[in-house]
Coordinates of C-alpha atoms in Angstrom, one line a residue:
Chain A
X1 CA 82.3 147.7 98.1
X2 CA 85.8 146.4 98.5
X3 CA 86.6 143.2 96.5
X4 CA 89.5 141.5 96.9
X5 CA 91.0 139.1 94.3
X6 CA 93.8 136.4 95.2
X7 CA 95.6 135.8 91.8
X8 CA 96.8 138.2 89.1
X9 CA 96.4 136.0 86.1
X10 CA 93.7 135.2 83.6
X11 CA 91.0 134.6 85.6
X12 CA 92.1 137.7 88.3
X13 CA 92.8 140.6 85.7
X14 CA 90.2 139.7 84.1
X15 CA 87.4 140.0 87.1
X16 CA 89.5 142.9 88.3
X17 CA 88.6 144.2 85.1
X18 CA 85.1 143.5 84.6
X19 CA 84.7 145.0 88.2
X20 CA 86.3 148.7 87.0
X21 CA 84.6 149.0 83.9
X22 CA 81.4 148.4 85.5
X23 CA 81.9 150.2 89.0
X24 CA 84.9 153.4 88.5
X25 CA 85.7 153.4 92.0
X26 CA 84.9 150.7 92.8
X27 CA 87.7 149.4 95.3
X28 CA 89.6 146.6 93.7
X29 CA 92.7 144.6 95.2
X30 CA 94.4 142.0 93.8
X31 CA 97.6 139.8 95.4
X32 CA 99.7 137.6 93.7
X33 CA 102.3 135.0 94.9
X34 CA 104.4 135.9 92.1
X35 CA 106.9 138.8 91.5
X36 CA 106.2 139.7 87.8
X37 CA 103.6 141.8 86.2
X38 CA 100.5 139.4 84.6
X39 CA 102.1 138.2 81.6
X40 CA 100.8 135.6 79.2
X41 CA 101.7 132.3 80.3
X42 CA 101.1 130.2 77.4
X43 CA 104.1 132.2 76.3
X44 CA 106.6 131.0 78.0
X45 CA 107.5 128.2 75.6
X46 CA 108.1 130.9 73.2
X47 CA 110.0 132.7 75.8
X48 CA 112.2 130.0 76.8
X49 CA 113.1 129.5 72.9
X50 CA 114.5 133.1 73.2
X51 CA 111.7 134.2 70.2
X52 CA 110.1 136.5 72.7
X53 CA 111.5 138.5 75.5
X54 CA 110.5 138.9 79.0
X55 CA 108.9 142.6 78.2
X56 CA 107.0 141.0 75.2
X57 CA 105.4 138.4 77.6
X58 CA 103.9 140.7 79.8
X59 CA 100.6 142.0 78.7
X60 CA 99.2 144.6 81.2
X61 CA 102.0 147.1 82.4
X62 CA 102.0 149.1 86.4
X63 CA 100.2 151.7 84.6
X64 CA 97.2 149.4 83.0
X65 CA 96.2 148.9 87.0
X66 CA 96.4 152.2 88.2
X67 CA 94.6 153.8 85.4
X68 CA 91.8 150.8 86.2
X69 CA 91.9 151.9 89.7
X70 CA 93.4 148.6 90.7
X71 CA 95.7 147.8 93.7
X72 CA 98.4 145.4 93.0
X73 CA 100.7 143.6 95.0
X74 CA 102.7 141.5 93.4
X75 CA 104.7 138.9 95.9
X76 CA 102.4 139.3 98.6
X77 CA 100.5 136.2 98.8
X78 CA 97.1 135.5 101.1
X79 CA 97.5 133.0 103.6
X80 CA 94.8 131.9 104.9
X81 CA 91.1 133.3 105.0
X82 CA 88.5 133.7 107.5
X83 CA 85.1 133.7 105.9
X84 CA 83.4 134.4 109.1
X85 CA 85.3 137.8 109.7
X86 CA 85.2 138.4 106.2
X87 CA 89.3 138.8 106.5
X88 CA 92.0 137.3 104.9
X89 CA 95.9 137.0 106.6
X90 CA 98.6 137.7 104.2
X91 CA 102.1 136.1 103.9
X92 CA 103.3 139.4 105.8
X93 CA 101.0 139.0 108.6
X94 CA 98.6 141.8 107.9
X95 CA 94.9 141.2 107.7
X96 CA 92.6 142.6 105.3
X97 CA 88.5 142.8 105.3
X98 CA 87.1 142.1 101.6
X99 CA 83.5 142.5 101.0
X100 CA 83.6 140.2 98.4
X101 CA 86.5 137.8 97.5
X102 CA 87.5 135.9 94.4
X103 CA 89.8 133.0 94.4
X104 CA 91.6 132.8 91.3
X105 CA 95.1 131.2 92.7
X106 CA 95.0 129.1 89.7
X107 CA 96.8 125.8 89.1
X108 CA 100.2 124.1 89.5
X109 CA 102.2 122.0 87.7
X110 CA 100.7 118.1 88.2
X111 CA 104.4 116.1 89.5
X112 CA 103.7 112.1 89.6
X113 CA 106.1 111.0 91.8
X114 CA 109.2 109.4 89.5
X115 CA 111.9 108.3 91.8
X116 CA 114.8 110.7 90.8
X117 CA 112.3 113.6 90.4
X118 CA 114.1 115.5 92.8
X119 CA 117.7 116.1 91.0
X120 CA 119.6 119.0 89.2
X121 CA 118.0 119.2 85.5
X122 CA 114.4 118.6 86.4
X123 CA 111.9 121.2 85.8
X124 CA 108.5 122.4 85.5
X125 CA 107.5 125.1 83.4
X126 CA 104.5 127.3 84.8
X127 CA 106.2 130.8 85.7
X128 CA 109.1 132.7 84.4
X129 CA 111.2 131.8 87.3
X130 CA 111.2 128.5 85.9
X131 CA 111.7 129.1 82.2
X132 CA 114.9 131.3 82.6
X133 CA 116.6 128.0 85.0
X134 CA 115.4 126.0 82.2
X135 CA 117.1 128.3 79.3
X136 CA 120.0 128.3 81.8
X137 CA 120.3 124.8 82.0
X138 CA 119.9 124.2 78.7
X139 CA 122.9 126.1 77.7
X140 CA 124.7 123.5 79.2
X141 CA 122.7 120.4 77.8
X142 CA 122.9 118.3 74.6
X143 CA 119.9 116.1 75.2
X144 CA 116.5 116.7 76.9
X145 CA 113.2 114.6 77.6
X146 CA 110.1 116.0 78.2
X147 CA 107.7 114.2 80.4
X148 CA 104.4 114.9 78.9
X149 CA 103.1 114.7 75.7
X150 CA 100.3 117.4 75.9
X151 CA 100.1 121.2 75.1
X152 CA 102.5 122.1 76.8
X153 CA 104.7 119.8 76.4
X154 CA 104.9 119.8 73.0
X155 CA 105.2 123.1 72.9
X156 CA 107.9 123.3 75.1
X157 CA 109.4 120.4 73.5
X158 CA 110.1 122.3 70.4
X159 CA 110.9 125.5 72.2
X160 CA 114.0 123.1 73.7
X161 CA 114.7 121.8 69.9
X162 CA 115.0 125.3 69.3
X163 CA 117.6 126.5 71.9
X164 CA 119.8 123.5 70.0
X165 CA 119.0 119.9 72.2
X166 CA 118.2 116.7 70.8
X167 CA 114.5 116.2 72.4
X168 CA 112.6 113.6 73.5
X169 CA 109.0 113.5 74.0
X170 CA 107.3 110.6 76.5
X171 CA 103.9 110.5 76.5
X172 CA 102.0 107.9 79.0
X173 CA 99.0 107.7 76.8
X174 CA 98.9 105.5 73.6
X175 CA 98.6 108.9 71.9
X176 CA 99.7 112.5 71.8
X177 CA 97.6 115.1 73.1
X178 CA 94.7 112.5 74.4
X179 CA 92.0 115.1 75.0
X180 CA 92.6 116.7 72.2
X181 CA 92.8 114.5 69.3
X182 CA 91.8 111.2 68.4
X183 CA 94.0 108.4 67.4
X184 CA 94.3 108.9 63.5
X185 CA 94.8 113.0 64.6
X186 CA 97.3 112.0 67.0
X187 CA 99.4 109.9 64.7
X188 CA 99.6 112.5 62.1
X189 CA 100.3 114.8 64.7
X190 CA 103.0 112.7 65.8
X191 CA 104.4 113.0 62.4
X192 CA 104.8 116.4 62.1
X193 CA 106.0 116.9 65.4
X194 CA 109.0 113.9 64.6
X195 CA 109.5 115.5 61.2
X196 CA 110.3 119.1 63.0
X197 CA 112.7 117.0 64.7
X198 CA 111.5 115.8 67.7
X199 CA 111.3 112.2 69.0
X200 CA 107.9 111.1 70.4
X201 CA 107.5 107.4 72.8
X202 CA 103.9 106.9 73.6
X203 CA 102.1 104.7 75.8
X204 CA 105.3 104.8 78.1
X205 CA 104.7 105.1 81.7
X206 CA 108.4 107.1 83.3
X207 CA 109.4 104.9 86.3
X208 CA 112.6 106.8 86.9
X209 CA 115.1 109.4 86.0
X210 CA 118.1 108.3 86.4
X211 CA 121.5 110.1 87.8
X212 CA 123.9 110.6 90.2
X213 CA 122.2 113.8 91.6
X214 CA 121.9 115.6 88.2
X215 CA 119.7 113.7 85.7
X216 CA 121.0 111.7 83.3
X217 CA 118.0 110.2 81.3
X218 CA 115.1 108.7 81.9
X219 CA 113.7 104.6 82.1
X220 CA 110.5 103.6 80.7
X221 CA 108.5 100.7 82.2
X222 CA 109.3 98.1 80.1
X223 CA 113.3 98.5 80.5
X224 CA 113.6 101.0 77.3
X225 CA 116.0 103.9 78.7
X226 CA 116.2 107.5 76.9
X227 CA 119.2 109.8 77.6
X228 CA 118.5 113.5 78.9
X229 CA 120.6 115.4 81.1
X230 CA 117.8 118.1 81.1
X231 CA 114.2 116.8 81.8
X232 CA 110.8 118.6 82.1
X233 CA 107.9 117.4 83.6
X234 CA 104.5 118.6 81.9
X235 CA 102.2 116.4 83.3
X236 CA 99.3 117.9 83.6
X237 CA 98.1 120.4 86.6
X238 CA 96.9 120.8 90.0
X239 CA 94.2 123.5 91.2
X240 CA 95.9 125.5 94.4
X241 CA 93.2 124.6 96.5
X242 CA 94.6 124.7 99.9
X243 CA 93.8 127.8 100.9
X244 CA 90.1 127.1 100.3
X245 CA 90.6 123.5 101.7
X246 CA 92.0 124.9 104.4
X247 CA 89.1 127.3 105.2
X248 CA 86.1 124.8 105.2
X249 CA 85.4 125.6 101.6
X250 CA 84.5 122.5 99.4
X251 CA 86.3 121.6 96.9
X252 CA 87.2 118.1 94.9
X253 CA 89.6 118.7 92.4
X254 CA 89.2 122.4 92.3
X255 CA 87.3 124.9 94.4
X256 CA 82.9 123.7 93.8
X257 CA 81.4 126.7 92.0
X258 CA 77.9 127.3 91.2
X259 CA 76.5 128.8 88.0
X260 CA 77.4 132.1 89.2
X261 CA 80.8 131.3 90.4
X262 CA 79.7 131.5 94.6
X263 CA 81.6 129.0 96.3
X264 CA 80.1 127.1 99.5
X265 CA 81.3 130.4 101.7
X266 CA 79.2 133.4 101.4
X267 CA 80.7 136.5 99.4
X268 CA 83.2 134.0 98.2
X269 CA 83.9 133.3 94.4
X270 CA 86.4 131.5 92.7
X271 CA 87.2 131.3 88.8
X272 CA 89.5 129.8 86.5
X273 CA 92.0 126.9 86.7
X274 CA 91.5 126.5 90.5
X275 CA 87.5 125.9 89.9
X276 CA 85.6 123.2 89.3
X277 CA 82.4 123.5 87.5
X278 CA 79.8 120.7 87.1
X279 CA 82.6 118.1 87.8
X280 CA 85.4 119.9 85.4
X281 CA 88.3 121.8 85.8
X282 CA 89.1 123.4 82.5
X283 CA 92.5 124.7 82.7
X284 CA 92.2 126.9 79.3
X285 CA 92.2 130.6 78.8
X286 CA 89.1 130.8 77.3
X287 CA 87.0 129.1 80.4
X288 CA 89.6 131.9 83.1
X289 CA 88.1 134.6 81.2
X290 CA 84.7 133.7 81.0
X291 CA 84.4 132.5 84.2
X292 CA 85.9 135.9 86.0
X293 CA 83.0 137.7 83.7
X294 CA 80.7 135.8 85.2
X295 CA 82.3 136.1 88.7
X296 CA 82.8 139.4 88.6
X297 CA 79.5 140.3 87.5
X298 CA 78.1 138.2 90.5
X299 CA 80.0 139.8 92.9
X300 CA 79.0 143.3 92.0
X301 CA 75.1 141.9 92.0
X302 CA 75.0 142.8 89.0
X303 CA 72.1 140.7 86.5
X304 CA 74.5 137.9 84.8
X305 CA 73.6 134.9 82.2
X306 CA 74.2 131.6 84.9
X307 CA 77.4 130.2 83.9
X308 CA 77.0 126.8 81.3
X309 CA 80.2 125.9 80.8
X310 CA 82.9 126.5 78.1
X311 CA 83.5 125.0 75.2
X312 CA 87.3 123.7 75.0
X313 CA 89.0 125.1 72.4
X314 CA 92.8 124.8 71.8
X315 CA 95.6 125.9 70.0
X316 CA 98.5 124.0 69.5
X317 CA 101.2 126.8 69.1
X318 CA 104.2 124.8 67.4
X319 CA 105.1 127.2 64.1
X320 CA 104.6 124.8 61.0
X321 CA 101.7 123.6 62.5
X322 CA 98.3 124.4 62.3
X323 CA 96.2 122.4 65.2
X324 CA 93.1 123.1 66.7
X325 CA 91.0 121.3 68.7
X326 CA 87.1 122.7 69.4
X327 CA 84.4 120.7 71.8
X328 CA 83.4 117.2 72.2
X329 CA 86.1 115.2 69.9
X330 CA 86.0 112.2 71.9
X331 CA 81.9 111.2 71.9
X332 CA 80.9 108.7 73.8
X333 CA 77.5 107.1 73.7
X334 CA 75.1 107.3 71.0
X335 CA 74.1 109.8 68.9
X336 CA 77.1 111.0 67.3
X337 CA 78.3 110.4 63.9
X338 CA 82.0 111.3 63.2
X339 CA 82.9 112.8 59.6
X340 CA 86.7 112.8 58.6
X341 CA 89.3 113.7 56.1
X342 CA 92.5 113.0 56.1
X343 CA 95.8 113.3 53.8
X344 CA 98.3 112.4 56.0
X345 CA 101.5 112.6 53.1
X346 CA 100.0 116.3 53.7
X347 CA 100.0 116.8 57.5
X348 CA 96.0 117.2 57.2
X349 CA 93.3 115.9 59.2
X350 CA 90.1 117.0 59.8
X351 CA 87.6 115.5 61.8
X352 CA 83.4 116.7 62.7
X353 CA 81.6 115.7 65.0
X354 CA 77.7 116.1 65.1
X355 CA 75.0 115.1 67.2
X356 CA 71.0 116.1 66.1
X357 CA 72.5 117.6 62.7
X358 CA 75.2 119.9 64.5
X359 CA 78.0 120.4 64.9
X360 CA 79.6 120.0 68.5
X361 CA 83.3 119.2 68.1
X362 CA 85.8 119.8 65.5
X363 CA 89.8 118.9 65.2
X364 CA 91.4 121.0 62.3
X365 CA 94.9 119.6 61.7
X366 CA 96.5 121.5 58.8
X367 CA 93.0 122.9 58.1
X368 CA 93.1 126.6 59.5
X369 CA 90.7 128.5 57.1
X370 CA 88.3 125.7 58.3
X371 CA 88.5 127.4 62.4
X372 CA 86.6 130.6 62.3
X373 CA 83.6 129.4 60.5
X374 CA 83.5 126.0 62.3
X375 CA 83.7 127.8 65.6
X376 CA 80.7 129.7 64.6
X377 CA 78.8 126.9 63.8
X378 CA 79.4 125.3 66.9
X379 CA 78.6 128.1 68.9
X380 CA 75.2 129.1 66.7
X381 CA 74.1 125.0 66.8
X382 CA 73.6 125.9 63.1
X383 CA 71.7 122.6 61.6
X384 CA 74.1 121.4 58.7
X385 CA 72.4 117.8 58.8
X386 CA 71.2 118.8 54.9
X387 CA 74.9 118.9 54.5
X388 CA 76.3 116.4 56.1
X389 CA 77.4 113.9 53.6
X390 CA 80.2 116.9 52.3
X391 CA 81.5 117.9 55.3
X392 CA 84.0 114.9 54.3
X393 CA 85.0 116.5 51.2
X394 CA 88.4 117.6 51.1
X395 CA 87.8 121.4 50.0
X396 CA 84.1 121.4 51.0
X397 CA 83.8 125.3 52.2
X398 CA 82.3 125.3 55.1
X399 CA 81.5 128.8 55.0
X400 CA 78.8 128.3 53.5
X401 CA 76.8 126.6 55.8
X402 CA 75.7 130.2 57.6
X403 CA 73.9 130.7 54.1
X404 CA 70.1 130.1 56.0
X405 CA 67.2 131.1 54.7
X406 CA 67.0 134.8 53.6
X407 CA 65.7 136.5 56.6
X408 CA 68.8 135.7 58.5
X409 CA 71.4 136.2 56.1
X410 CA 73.8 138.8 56.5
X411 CA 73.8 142.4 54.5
X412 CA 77.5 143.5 53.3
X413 CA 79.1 146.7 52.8
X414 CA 81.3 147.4 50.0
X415 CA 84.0 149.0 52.0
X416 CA 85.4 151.1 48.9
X417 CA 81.8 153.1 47.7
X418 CA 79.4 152.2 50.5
X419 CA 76.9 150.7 48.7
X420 CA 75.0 147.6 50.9
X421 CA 74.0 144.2 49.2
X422 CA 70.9 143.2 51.0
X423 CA 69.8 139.8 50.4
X424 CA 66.7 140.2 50.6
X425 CA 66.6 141.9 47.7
X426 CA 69.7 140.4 45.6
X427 CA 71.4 142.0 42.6
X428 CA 68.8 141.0 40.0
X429 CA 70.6 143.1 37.2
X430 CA 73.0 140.4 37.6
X431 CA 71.2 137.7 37.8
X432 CA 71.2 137.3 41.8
X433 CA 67.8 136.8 42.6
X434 CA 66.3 138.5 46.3
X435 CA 67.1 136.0 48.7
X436 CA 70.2 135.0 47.7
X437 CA 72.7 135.3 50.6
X438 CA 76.1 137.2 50.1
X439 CA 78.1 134.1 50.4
X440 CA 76.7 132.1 47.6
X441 CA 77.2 134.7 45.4
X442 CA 80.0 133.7 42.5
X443 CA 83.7 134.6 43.2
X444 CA 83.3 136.7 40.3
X445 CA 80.4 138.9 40.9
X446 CA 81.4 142.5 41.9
X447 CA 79.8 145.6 43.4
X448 CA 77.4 147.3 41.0
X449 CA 77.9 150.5 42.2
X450 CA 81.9 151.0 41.8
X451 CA 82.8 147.5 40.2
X452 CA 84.8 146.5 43.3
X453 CA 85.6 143.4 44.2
X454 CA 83.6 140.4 46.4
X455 CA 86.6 140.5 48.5
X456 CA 86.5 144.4 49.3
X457 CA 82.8 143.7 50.9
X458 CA 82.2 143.3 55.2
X459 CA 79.6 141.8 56.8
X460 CA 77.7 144.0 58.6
X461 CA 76.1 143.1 61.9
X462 CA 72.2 142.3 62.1
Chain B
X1 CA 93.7 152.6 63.4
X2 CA 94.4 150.2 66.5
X3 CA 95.5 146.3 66.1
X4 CA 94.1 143.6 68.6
X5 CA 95.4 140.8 70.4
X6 CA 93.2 137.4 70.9
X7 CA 93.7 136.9 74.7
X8 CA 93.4 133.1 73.8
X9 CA 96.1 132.6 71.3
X10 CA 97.9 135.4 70.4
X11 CA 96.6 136.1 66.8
X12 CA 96.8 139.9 66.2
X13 CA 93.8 141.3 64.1
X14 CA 94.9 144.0 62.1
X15 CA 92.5 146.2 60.6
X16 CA 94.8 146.9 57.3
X17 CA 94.4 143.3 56.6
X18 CA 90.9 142.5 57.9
X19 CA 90.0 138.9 57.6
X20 CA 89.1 138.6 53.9
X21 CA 88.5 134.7 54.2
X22 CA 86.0 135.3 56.4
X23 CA 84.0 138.5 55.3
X24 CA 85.8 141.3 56.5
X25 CA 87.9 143.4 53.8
X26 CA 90.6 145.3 54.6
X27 CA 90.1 148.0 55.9
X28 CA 88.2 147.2 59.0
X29 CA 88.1 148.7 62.1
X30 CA 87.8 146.3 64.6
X31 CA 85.3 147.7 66.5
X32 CA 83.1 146.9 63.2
X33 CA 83.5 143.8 63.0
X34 CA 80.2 141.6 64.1
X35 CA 79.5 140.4 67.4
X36 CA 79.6 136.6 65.7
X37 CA 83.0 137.0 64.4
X38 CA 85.7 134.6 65.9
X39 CA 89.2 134.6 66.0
X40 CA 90.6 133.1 63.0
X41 CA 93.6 130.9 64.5
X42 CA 91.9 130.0 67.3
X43 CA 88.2 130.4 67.0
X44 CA 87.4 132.4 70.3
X45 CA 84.6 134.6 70.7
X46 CA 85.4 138.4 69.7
X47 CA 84.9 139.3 73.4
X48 CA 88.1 137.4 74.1
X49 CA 90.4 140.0 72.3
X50 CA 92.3 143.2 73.7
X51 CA 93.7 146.5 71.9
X52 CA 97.1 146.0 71.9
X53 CA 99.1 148.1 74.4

């Protein structure tokens, strides 16, 4: 079987993957647009603040492929495909038969059209191309505006704070990160993010970026102008659909995928940012890898779980600040009830939401012990409604909401002697009666075989 | 014993440190640690994480 697999990033290497550990031999091809090995994109802000190199970026080396039995060819680019002959062209004119073929071009960078968008010092920031004429340009700047007050562009916004320029960030939306957060998250957000120096303008629509042929700054609807003489524009992102487009294969915003990734073409799959599932385009790593699992696994005709979707989960990487944002945070309709707490003197918000006594969406702002087991409950639907009234409480430990009745609670292993708490039968000698799951047990309470610590203990799995 | 790298966000899991907060000493191997176990930084699945190269 010969699959072939336009795009080496998430979604790509990680169906190329899935294929060789499942079928060795199996004959896997993979072309890429760009020149560089797969490297980890949502690096590059920390690249282009000089904090990581180019080598540290990349994450599977030549050698990772050809022990996988994968064919690479990095800068060689499919032009167009022929579902009918099963064939695509390439950008060198060669054509190659697939037997199954996985579109996973990807996304690029969403550019609204600004009048002056098309001057010296404005950028987009998606490959590595673009991050060293960023760094190179900003060697040579003193004041920079970033277009675009999401992920990215925060991110990218500090990484430019970092390399020394003043920086301003100008967000359309009344708040930062709108999918993310909610307002009171966004505004402490905002907060941290002006107190590590940056500048943030929301609810400012850009009408024009002003220069003489090399930007100068930028004006706001409304009149207000901000100076920049370097300006990035991270507004969002656009699947690379054309190829599919241009091949009869539907697609809205992204490429139309079923449950099992097939596109409207036979033998023709499609995964991560370029996809659209049940109306969404996820543009997150976690939805890239999942989706080429289930891709991959489709293609080889192998028995797969349908495809349900993916919970959005993301991670605001800006060091100082701890910001994560898991599922629905934004409910509309009934049926949800929102619990919060907040301390905003101390960067810290925290916000649940639950619907039918679960939890289905979290933002953790300066809360990070809170991630893990929130992210478990989400993904388990563990009921918590008995709870509910403390998951307000400031140091409420959410941990121990896993604590169900006996029969599902955990057994832990003491990792120094061996020995194995079982709840079901407790530590009665010290006055832990059976039943009593391993996390309620008191801080103080140690192993009774070699007097080690709770802390030395691991859960083992069921 | 071998760190790993969540594919997601970055965070490297190092078995000398385990993930105390969480229930896993020190100690741990990764390849012990429980299907349900999530990334701390970022909460993705254990799937999503790759022996570091």
């Amino acid at each position: 079987m010969k699959y072939l697999i336009v795009g080496n990033g998430v979604a790509g290497v990680n169906a190329a993957k899935t294929i060789a550990e499942s079928e060795p031999g199996a004959q896997i091809a993979i072309y890429a647009a760009e020149h560089y090995p797969y490297y980890n994109r949502w690096q590059l802000p920390a690249f282009l603040a000089g904090e990581l190199s180019q080598e540290e970026i990349y994450f599977y080396p030549e050698q990772w492929y050809i022990d996988h039995g994968i064919t690479v060819k990095l800068g060689l680019a499919v032009k167009a495909i022929v579902p009918m002959a099963r064939q695509v062209i390439l950008t060198d004119g060669a054509e190659v038969r697939y037997d199954r073929l996985l579109l996973a071009a990807g996304s690029s960078p969403a550019v609204p059209p600004i009048e002056g968008a098309n001057q010296a010092g404005v950028f987009i920031l998606r490959t590595i191309d673009h991050a060293l004429a960023i760094k190179e340009y900003a060697a040579r700047a003193r004041n920079a505006i970033v277009i675009g007050g999401g992920l990215l562009g925060l991110e990218a916004a500090r990484s430019l704070r970092v390399l020394g320029l003043s920086v301003t960030v100008v967000e359309l939306f009344p708040r930062l990160l709108p999918r993310q957060l909610d307002i009171q998250g966004a505004g402490t957000l905002q907060e941290l993010i002006e107190r590590a120096g940056v500048k943030v303008i929301t609810g400012a629509a850009t009408e024009q970026i002003q220069g003489d042929g090399k930007a100068a700054g930028v004006r706001l609807k409304g009149g207000t102008v901000a100076q920049g003489e370097l300006v990035l524009i991270s507004a969002g992102i656009r699947p690379n659909t054309q190829l599919a487009k241009e091949a009869n294969i539907q697609a809205k915003r992204g490429i139309l995928v079923n449950e099992r990734m097939q596109s409207s073409a036979p033998d023709i799959y499609a995964a991560g940012d370029v996809a659209e599932f049940n109306g969404q385009v996820y543009g997150i790593i976690p939805a890239a890898i999942e989706q080429a699992r289930v891709a991959a696994l489709s293609m080889m005709g192998a028995d797969v779980a349908p495809y349900t979707g993916t919970i959005p989960s993301t991670t605001l990487k800006v060091v100082g600040i701890d910001l994560t944002s898991m599922g629905e945070v934004n409910p509309e309709g009934e049926g949800f009830t929102e619990l919060r707490f907040a301390d905003r003197a101390q960067g810290m918000y925290r916000k649940i939401v639950l619907r039918n006594g679960r939890i289905v969406g979290a933002i953790l702002l300066g809360d990070k012990k809170n991630v893990s087991p929130i992210a478990r409950l989400i993904k388990a639907q563990t009921d918590v409604s008995t709870q509910a009234s403390r998951l307000s409480e400031r140091d409420f430990d959410f941990r121990t909401l896993f604590a169900p009745a006996a029969p599902q609670a955990s057994r832990y292993e003491c990792t120094v002697c061996g020995y194995i708490y079982d709840p079901a039968k407790g530590d009665p000698e010290a006055n832990v009666p059976a039943g009593a799951p391993f996390e309620s047990l008191p801080e103080g309470w140690v192993c009774p075989q070699c007097g080690a610590s709770k802390a030395m203990f691991t859960r083992l799995e069921d | 014993m071998e760190k790993w790298e969540c594919t997601v966000c970055g965070y490297i899991y190092d078995p000398k440190k385990g993930d105390p907060d969480n229930g896993i000493a020190p100690g741990t191997p990764f390849e012990k640690l429980p299907d349900d176990w999530v990334c701390p930084q970022c909460g993705a699945d254990k799937s999503m994480f790759e022996k570091k190269v």
